């Protein structure tokens, strides 16, 4: 005997106001990104590749993010990937992230990625420019 099943759909509801009232720091929200990596800070700087990854807002009491991303370097003398991660506080002016691996010219790389926020535009959708200095060890 076959059982009958029912699939019920409900109209979409906007629960952002409720969610934000109990969760002001966006705990659990995941954002993915694919952003250009350039030689300089300008939008017209020479393209080296893309940063692809995600971050998770992971605190109920402050803006902290767990970042995990890969820098895919596809142009220039050195090509390959660099894998970077760390939890960081959004308010920190300088952030230190761990380099945990790489491929191609960066095979087996370990080290430190020092990140500074250079520019921030909070108009929706928010945009920012980050500068990275890498210290890599093989």
Coordinates of C-alpha atoms in Angstrom, one line a residue:
X1 CA 0.0 0.0 0.0
X2 CA 1.3 3.4 -1.0
X3 CA 1.1 6.3 1.4
X4 CA -0.1 9.6 0.2
X5 CA 2.1 12.6 1.0
X6 CA 1.2 16.2 0.9
X7 CA 3.6 19.1 0.1
X8 CA 2.5 22.3 1.6
X9 CA 3.9 25.6 0.5
X10 CA 3.6 28.7 2.6
X11 CA 3.8 32.3 1.3
X12 CA 7.2 33.9 1.9
X13 CA 7.4 36.1 4.9
X14 CA 9.8 38.8 5.9
X15 CA 11.1 38.0 9.3
X16 CA 14.2 40.2 9.3
X17 CA 12.8 42.6 11.9
X18 CA 12.1 39.8 14.3
X19 CA 15.4 38.1 13.5
X20 CA 17.4 41.3 14.0
X21 CA 15.7 42.1 17.3
X22 CA 16.9 38.8 18.9
X23 CA 20.1 38.6 16.9
X24 CA 21.6 42.1 16.4
X25 CA 25.0 40.8 15.3
X26 CA 23.6 38.5 12.6
X27 CA 24.8 35.3 14.2
X28 CA 24.8 32.4 11.8
X29 CA 24.6 34.4 8.6
X30 CA 26.8 33.1 5.8
X31 CA 28.0 35.2 2.9
X32 CA 30.0 34.0 -0.1
X33 CA 32.1 36.1 -2.3
X34 CA 34.2 36.3 -5.4
X35 CA 36.2 39.5 -5.6
X36 CA 39.0 40.7 -7.8
X37 CA 42.7 40.6 -6.6
X38 CA 44.6 43.5 -8.0
X39 CA 48.2 44.8 -7.8
X40 CA 47.1 48.2 -6.4
X41 CA 44.2 49.6 -4.5
X42 CA 42.4 51.2 -7.5
X43 CA 39.6 49.5 -9.4
X44 CA 41.7 50.1 -12.5
X45 CA 44.8 48.3 -11.1
X46 CA 46.1 45.3 -12.9
X47 CA 44.1 42.1 -12.2
X48 CA 46.0 39.2 -10.6
X49 CA 43.1 36.8 -10.0
X50 CA 40.1 36.4 -7.7
X51 CA 39.5 35.8 -4.0
X52 CA 36.8 33.2 -3.6
X53 CA 35.3 32.0 -0.3
X54 CA 32.9 32.7 2.5
X55 CA 32.5 34.2 5.9
X56 CA 30.2 33.4 8.8
X57 CA 29.0 35.9 11.4
X58 CA 29.8 33.9 14.5
X59 CA 29.0 35.9 17.7
X60 CA 25.9 37.0 19.5
X61 CA 27.8 39.8 21.3
X62 CA 29.9 41.5 18.6
X63 CA 30.7 41.5 14.9
X64 CA 33.1 38.7 14.4
X65 CA 33.5 36.8 11.2
X66 CA 35.0 33.4 10.5
X67 CA 36.7 33.9 7.1
X68 CA 37.8 31.1 4.8
X69 CA 38.9 31.9 1.3
X70 CA 41.3 31.0 -1.5
X71 CA 43.3 33.6 -3.4
X72 CA 43.4 32.3 -7.0
X73 CA 46.3 34.0 -8.7
X74 CA 45.9 33.5 -12.4
X75 CA 48.1 36.3 -13.8
X76 CA 51.7 37.4 -13.4
X77 CA 54.9 35.6 -12.8
X78 CA 53.7 33.4 -9.9
X79 CA 50.4 31.5 -10.4
X80 CA 48.5 29.2 -8.0
X81 CA 46.3 29.4 -5.0
X82 CA 46.8 30.6 -1.4
X83 CA 44.4 29.3 1.3
X84 CA 43.6 31.7 4.1
X85 CA 41.4 31.5 7.2
X86 CA 40.7 33.0 10.7
X87 CA 38.0 34.3 13.0
X88 CA 38.4 38.1 13.3
X89 CA 36.7 41.1 14.9
X90 CA 35.2 43.5 12.3
X91 CA 36.4 46.5 14.4
X92 CA 40.1 45.5 14.3
X93 CA 42.0 48.0 12.1
X94 CA 44.7 45.4 11.4
X95 CA 43.8 41.7 11.1
X96 CA 46.2 38.7 11.0
X97 CA 45.0 35.7 9.2
X98 CA 46.6 32.3 8.8
X99 CA 47.9 31.1 5.5
X100 CA 47.3 27.3 5.6
X101 CA 48.3 26.0 2.2
X102 CA 48.6 26.7 -1.5
X103 CA 49.1 25.2 -4.9
X104 CA 51.2 25.9 -8.0
X105 CA 53.9 28.5 -7.2
X106 CA 52.6 28.6 -3.6
X107 CA 52.6 24.8 -3.1
X108 CA 52.7 24.0 0.7
X109 CA 52.8 27.7 1.7
X110 CA 52.3 28.6 5.3
X111 CA 52.4 32.0 6.9
X112 CA 50.7 35.2 7.8
X113 CA 48.3 37.4 5.8
X114 CA 48.2 40.9 7.4
X115 CA 44.9 42.6 6.3
X116 CA 44.0 46.3 6.5
X117 CA 40.7 47.9 5.6
X118 CA 41.6 50.7 3.2
X119 CA 38.1 51.9 2.2
X120 CA 34.6 51.2 3.3
X121 CA 31.2 52.3 1.8
X122 CA 28.3 51.2 3.9
X123 CA 25.6 52.1 1.3
X124 CA 23.7 49.0 0.3
X125 CA 25.2 46.8 -0.9
X126 CA 28.3 47.5 1.2
X127 CA 31.6 47.6 -0.5
X128 CA 35.1 47.7 0.9
X129 CA 38.7 47.6 -0.2
X130 CA 41.2 45.5 1.7
X131 CA 45.0 45.5 1.5
X132 CA 46.9 42.3 2.2
X133 CA 50.6 41.8 3.0
X134 CA 51.7 38.1 2.9
X135 CA 54.6 36.5 4.7
X136 CA 54.9 33.0 3.2
X137 CA 57.1 30.1 4.3
X138 CA 57.7 26.9 2.4

